[in-house]
mmCIF file of C-alpha atoms in Angstrom:
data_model
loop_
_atom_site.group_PDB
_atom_site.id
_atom_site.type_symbol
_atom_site.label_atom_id
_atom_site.label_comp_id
_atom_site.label_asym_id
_atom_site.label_seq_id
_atom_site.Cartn_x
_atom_site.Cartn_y
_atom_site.Cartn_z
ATOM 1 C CA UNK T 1238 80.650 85.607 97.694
ATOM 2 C CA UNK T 1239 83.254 87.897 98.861
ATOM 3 C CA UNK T 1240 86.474 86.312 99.728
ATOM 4 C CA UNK T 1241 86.400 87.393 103.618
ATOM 5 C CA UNK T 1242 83.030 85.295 104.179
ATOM 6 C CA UNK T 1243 83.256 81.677 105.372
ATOM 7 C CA UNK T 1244 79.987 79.535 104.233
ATOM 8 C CA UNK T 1245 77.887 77.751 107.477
ATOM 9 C CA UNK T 1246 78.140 74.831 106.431
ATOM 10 C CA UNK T 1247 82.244 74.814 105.935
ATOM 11 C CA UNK T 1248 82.569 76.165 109.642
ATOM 12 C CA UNK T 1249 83.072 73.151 110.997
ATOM 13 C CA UNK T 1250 85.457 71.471 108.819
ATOM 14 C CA UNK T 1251 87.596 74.838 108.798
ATOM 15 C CA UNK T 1252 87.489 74.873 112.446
ATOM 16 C CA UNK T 1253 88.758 71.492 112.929
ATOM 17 C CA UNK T 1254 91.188 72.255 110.582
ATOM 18 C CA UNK T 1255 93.419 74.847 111.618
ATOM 19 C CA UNK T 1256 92.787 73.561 114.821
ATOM 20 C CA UNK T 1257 95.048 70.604 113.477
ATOM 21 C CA UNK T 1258 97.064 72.557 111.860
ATOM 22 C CA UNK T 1259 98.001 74.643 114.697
ATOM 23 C CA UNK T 1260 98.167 71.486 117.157
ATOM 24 C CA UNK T 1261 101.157 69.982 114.531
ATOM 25 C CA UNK T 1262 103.437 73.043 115.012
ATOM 26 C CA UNK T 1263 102.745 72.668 118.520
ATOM 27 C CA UNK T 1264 101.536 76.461 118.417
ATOM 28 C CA UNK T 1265 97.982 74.223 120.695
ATOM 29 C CA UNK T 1266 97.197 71.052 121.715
ATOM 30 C CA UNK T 1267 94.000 69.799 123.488
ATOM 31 C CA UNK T 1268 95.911 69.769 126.817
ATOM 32 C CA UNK T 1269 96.569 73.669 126.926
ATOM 33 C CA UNK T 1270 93.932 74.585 125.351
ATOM 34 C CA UNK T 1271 92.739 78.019 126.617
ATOM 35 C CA UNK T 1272 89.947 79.695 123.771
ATOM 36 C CA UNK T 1273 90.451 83.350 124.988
ATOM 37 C CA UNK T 1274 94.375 82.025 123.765
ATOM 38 C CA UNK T 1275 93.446 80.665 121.150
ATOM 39 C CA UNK T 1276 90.771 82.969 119.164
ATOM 40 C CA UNK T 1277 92.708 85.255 117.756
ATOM 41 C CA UNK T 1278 94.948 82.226 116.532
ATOM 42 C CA UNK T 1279 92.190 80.247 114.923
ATOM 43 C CA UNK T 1280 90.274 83.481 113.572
ATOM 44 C CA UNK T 1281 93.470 84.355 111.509
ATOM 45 C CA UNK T 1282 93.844 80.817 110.339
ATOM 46 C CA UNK T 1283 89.988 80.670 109.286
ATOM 47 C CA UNK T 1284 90.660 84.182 107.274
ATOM 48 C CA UNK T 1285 93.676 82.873 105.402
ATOM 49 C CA UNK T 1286 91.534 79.671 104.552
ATOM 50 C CA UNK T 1287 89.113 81.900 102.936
ATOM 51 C CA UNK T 1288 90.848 84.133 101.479
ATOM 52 C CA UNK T 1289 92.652 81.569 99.632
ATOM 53 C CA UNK T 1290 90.004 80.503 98.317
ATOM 54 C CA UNK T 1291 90.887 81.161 93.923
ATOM 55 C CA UNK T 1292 86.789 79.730 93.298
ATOM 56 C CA UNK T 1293 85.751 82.449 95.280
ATOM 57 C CA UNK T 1294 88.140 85.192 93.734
ATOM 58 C CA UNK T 1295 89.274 84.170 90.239
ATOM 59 C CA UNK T 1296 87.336 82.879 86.662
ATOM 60 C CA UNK T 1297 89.540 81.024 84.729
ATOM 61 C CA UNK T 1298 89.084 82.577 81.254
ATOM 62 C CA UNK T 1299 90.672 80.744 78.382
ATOM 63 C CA UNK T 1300 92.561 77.457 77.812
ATOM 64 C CA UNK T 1301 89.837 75.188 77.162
ATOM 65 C CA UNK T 1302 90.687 73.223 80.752
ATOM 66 C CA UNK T 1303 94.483 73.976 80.696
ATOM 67 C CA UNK T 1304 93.963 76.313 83.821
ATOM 68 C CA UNK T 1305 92.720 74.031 87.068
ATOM 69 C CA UNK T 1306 91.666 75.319 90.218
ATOM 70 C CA UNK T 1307 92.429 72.223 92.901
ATOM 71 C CA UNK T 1308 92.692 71.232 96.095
ATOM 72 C CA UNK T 1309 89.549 72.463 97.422
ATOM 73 C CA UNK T 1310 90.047 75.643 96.082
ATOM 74 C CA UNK T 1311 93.588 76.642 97.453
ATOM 75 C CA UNK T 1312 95.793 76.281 94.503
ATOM 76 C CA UNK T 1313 95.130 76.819 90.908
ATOM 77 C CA UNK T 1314 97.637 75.917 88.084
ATOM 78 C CA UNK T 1315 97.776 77.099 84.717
ATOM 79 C CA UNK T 1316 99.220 74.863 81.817
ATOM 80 C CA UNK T 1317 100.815 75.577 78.215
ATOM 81 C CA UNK T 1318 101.270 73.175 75.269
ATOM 82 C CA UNK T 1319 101.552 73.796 71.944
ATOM 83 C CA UNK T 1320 97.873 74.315 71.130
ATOM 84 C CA UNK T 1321 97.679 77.006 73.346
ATOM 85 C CA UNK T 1322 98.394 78.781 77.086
ATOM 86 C CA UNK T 1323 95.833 79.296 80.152
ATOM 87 C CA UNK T 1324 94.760 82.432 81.648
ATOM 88 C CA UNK T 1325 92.482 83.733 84.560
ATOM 89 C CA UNK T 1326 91.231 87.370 86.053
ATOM 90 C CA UNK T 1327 89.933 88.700 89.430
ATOM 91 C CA UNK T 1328 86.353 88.321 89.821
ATOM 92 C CA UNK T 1329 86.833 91.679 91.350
ATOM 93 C CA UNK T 1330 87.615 95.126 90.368
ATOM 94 C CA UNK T 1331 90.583 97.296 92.558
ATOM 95 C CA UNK T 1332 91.157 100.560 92.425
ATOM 96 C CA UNK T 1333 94.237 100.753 94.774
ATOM 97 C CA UNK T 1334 95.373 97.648 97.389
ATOM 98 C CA UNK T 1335 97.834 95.359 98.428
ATOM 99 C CA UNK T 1336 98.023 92.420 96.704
ATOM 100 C CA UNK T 1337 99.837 89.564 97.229
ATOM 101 C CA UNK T 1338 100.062 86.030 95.181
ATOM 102 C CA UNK T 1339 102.764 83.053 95.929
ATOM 103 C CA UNK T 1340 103.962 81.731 92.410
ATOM 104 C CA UNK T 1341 105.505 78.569 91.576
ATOM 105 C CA UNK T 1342 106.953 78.912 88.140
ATOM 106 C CA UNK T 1343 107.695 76.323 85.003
ATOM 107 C CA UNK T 1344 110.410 74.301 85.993
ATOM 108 C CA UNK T 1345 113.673 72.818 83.802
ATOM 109 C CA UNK T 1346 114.317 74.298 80.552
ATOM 110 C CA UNK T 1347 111.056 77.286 80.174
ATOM 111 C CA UNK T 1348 112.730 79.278 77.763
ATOM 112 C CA UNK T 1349 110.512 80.819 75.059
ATOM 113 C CA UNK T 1350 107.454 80.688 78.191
ATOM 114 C CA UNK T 1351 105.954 83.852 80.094
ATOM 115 C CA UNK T 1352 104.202 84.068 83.359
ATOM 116 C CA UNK T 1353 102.302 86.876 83.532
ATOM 117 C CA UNK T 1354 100.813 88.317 86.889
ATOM 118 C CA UNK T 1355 99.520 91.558 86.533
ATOM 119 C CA UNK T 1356 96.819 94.509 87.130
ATOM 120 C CA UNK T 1357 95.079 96.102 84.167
ATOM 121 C CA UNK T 1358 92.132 98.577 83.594
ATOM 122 C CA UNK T 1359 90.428 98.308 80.415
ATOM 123 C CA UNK T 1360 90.407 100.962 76.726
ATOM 124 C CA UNK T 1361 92.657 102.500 74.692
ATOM 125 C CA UNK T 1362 94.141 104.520 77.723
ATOM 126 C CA UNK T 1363 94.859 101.649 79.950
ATOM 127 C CA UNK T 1364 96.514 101.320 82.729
ATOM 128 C CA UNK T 1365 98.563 98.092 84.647
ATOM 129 C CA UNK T 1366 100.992 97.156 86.808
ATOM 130 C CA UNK T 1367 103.177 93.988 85.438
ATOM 131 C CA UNK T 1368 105.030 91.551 86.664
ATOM 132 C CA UNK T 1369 106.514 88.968 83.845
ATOM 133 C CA UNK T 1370 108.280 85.847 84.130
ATOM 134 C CA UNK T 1371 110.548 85.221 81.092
ATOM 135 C CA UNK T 1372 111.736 81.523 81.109
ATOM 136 C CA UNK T 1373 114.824 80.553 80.474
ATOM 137 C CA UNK T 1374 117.262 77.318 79.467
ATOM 138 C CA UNK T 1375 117.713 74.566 82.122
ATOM 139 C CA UNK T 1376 120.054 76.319 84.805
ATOM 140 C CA UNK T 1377 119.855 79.985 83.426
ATOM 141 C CA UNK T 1378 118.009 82.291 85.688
ATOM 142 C CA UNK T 1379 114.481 83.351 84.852
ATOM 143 C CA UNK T 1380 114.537 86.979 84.516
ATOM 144 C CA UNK T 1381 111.552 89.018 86.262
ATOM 145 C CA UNK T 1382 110.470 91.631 83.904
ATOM 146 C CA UNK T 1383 108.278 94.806 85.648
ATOM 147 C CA UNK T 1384 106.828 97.663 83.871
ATOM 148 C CA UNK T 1385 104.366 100.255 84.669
ATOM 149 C CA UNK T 1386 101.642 101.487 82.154
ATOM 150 C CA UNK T 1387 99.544 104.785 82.571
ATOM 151 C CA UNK T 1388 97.166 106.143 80.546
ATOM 152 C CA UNK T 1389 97.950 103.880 77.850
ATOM 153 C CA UNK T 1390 101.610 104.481 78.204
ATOM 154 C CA UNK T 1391 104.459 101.861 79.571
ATOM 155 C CA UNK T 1392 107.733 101.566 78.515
ATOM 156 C CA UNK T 1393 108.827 101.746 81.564
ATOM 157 C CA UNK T 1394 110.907 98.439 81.836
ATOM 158 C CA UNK T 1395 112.664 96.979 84.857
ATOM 159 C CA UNK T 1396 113.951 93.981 84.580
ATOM 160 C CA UNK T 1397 115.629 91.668 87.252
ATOM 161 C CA UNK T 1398 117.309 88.136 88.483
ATOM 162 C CA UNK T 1399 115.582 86.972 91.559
ATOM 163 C CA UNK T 1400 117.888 85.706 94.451
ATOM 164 C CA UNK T 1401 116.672 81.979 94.520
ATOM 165 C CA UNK T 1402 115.151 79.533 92.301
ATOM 166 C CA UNK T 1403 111.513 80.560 91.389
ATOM 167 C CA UNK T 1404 110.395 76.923 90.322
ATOM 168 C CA UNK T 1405 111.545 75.158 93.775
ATOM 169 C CA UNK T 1406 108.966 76.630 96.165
ATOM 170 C CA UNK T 1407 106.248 79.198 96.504
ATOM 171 C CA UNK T 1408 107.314 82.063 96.577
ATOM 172 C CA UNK T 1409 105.426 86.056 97.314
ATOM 173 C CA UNK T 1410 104.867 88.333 94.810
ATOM 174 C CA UNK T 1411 102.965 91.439 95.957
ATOM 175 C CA UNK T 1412 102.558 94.499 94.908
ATOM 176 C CA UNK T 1413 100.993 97.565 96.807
ATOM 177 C CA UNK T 1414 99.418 100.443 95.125
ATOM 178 C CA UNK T 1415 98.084 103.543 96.859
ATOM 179 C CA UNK T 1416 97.790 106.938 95.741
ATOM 180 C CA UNK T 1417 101.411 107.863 96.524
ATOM 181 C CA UNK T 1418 103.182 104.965 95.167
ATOM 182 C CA UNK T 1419 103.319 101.660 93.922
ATOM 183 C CA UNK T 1420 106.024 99.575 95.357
ATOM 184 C CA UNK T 1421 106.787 95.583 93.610
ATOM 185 C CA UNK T 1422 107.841 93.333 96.619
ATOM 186 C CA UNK T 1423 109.110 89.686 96.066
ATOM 187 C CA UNK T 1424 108.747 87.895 99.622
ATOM 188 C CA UNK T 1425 108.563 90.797 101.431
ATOM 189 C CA UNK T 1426 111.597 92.506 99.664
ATOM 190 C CA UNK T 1427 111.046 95.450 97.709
ATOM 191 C CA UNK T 1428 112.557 95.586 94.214
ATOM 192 C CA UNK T 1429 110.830 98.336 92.615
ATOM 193 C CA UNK T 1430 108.608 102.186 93.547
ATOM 194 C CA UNK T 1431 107.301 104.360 91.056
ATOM 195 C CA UNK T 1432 106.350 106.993 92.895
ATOM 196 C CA UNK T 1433 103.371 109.326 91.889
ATOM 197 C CA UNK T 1434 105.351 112.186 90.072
ATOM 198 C CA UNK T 1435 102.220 114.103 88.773
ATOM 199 C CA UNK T 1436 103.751 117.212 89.810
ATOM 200 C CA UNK T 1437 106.109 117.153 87.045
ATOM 201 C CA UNK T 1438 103.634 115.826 84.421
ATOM 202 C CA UNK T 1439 104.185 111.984 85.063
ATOM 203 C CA UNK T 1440 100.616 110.831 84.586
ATOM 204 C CA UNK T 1441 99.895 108.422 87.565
ATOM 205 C CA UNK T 1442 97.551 104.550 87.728
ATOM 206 C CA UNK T 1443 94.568 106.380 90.211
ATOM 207 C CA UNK T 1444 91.690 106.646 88.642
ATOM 208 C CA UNK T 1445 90.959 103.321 86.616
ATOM 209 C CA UNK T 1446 89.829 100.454 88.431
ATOM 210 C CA UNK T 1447 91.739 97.095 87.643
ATOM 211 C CA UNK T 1448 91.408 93.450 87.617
ATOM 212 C CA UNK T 1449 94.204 91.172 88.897
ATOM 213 C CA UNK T 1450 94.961 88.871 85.541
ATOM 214 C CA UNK T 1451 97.565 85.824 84.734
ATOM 215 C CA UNK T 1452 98.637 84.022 81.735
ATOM 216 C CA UNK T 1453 100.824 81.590 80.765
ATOM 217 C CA UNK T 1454 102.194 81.702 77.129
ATOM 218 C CA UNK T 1455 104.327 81.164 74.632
ATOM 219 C CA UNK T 1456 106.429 83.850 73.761
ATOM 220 C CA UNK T 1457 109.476 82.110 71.983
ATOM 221 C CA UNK T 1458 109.803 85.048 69.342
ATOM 222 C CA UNK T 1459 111.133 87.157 72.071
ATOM 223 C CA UNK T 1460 111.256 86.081 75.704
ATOM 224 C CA UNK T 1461 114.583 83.946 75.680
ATOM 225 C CA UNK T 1462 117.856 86.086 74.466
ATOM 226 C CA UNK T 1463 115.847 88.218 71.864
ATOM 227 C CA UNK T 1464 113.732 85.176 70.216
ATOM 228 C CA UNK T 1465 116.946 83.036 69.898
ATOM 229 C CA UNK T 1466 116.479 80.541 71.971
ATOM 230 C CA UNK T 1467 112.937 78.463 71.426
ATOM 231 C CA UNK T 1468 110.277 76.333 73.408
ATOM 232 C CA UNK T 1469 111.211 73.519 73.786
ATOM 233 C CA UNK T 1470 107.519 70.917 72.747
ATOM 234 C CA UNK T 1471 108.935 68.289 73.610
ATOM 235 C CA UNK T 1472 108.692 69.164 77.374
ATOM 236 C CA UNK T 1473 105.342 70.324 77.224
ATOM 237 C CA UNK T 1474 102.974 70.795 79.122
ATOM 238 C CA UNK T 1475 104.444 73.527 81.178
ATOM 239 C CA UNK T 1476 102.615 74.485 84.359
ATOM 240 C CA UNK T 1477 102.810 77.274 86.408
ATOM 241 C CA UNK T 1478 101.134 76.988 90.472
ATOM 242 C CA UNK T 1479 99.477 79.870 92.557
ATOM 243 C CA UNK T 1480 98.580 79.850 95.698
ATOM 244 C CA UNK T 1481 97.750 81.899 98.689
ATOM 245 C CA UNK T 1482 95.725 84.774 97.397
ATOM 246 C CA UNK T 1483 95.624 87.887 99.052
ATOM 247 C CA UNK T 1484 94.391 91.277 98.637
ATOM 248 C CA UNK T 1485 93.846 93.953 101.240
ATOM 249 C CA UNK T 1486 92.120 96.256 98.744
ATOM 250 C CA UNK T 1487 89.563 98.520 97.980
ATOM 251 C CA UNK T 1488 86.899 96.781 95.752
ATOM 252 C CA UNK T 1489 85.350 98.828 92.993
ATOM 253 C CA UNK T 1490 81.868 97.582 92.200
ATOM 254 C CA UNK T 1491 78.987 99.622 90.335
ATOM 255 C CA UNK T 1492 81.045 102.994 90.312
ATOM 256 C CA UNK T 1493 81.799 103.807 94.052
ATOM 257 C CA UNK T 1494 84.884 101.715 96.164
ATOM 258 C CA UNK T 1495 84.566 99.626 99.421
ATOM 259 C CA UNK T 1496 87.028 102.328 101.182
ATOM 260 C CA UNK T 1497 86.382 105.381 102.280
ATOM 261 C CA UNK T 1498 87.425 108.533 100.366
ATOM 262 C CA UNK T 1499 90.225 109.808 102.707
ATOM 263 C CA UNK T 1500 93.551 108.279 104.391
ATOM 264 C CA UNK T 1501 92.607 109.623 107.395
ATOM 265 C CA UNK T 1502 89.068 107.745 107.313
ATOM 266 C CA UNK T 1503 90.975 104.652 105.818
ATOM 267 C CA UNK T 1504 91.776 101.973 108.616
ATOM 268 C CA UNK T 1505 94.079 100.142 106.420
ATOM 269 C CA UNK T 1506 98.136 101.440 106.571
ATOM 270 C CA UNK T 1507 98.461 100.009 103.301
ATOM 271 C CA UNK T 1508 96.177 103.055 101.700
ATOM 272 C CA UNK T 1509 99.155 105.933 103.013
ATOM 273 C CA UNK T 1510 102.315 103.475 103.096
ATOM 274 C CA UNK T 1511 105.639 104.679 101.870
ATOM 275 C CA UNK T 1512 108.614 102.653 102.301
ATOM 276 C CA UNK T 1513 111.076 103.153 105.897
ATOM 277 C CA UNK T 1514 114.918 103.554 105.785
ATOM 278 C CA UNK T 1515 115.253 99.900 106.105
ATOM 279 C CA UNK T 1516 113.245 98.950 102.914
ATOM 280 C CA UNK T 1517 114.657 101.486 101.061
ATOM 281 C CA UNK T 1518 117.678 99.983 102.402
ATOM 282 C CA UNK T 1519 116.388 96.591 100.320
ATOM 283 C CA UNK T 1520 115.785 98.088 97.443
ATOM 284 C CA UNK T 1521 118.990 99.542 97.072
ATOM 285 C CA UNK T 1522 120.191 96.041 97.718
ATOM 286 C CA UNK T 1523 118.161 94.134 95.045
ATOM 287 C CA UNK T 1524 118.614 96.923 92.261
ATOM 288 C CA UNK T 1525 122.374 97.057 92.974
ATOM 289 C CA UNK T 1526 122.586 93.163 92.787
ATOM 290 C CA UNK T 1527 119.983 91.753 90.346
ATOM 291 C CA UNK T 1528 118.782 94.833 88.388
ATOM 292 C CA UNK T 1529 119.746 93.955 85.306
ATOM 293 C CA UNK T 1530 118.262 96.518 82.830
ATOM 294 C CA UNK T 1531 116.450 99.599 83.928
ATOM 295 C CA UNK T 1532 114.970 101.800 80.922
ATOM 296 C CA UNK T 1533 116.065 104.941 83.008
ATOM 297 C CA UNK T 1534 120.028 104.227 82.328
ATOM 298 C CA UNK T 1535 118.931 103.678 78.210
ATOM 299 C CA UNK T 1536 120.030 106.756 76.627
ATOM 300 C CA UNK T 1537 119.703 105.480 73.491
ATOM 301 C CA UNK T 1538 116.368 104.392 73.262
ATOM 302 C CA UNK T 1539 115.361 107.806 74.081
ATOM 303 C CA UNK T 1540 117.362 110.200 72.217
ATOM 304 C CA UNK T 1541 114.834 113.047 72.784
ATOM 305 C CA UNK T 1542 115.865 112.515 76.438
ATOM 306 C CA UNK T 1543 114.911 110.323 79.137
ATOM 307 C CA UNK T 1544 111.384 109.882 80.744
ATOM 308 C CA UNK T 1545 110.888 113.039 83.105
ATOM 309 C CA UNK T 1546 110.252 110.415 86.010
ATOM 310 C CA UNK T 1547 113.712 109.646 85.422
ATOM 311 C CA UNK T 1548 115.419 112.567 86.912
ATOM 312 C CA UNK T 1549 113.702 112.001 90.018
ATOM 313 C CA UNK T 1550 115.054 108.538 90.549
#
């Protein structure tokens, strides 16, 4: 069932719902209630309900019951002891979107865990679209690792601190991919574009379809300072929440997309989005303040010179 469609018999209880959710932050109440007012209002809140819906989007895929999809469908948690991690995928195929998950990650001393949240095509000449979570001691920032693979090759690291504390609240990570760019937000905030540089010989993510994936696992050999610091057992399980699934997106499904074949045809802004002075503003921001490794400035790890995409930055 696509995620947009609201069963019949679930109508009613949505309904009543958001209509109670809207009447507690006094955005309604029963006394000014005008429908014409209020449509648009409960039509947005009966979409979100929906499309939040991870039984109707995701399969968990390995864990043997670590991963959990609760609460009626509106949060899912994944889980990691020392028998193994948890993982899930899309139900769906993409082939271009915006995509956007809220994250709650491992709390207290993670170090030697990963939280993956990424996109990935399938074969030897992949490509994906990461996001990584590295965990880190009690206190130490997590560090949020990005890299961007096409045609089977990455190494195209990123890495970051974020600006808050990732395992206090939910927080938005989204990332938009169109055939111009792809552009890593976190809460609205861009941190991250690699631009489609095919013009110089850069191949470019645009003609594999991908599924949305996430795992949690341990990575103590190198996550945490190089492998130095390990996971901690003793603390286990570690769990990692989602919630608030979103993806404005074309769906691929039996070789032809749910878009149309042009921008111009295309009634999402997403499909021809570039980023305005003032996020490019934000970006600057973020990457002068919490970059902290960027494989472009790493001369030595590519003495035959850096990554042609590299001049353009």
């Amino acid at each position: 069932m696509p995620s947009s469609t609201i069963p019949i018999n679930h109508i009613n209880s949505l309904f009543y719902l958001c209509f109670a959710k809207l009447s507690k932050y006094k955005m309604i109440s029963f006394s000014s209630f005008k429908f014409t007012l209020l449509l648009p209002l409960m039509v947005g809140c009966l979409m979100a309900a929906s499309a939040s819906n991870f039984n109707n989007d995701f399969d968990i895929t390995w864990g043997d019951g670590r991963g959990k999809i609760v609460n009626n469908g509106e949060v899912l948690t994944l889980s990691l002891d020392k028998s193994s991690g948890s993982g899930f995928q899309s139900k769906n195929d993409y082939l271009f979107g915006k995509i956007d998950m809220q994250l709650k990650l491992v709390p207290g001393n993670s170090a030697g865990t990963v939280t993956a949240y990424y996109l990935s095509s399938k074969g030897s000449t992949w490509d994906e679209i990461d996001f990584e979570f590295l965990g880190n001691l009690s206190g130490d920032p997590y560090i949020l690792h990005t890299n961007v693979f096409s045609q089977g090759k990455g190494n195209r690291e990123q890495q970051f601190y974020l600006w808050f504390d990732p395992t206090a609240d939910f927080h938005t990570y989204s990332i938009l991919w169109n055939p111009q760019t792809i552009i890593f937000s976190v809460d609205g905030t861009p941190i991250r574009e690699f631009k489609n540089m095919e013009s110089i010989g850069v191949p470019f993510p645009k003609n594999q379809p991908m599924r949305i994936y996430s795992s949690l696992w341990n990575a103590d050999d190198w996550a945490t300072r190089g492998g130095l610091v390990k996971t901690d057992w003793t603390l286990a399980p570690f769990t990692a929440s989602y919630r608030n699934f979103n993806a404005d997106a074309c769906v691929w499904s039996n070789g032809a997309s749910s878009c149309k074949s042009t921008a111009t045809s295309t009634n999402s802004a997403w499909f021809s989005q570039e980023m305005d002075s003032a996020k490019q503003q934000r970006l600057q921001w973020v990457q002068k303040n919490y970059m902290i490794y960027n494989y472009c400035n790493d001369a030595n790890r590519f003495p035959q010179g850096l990554p042609p995409e590299c001049s353009m930055s």
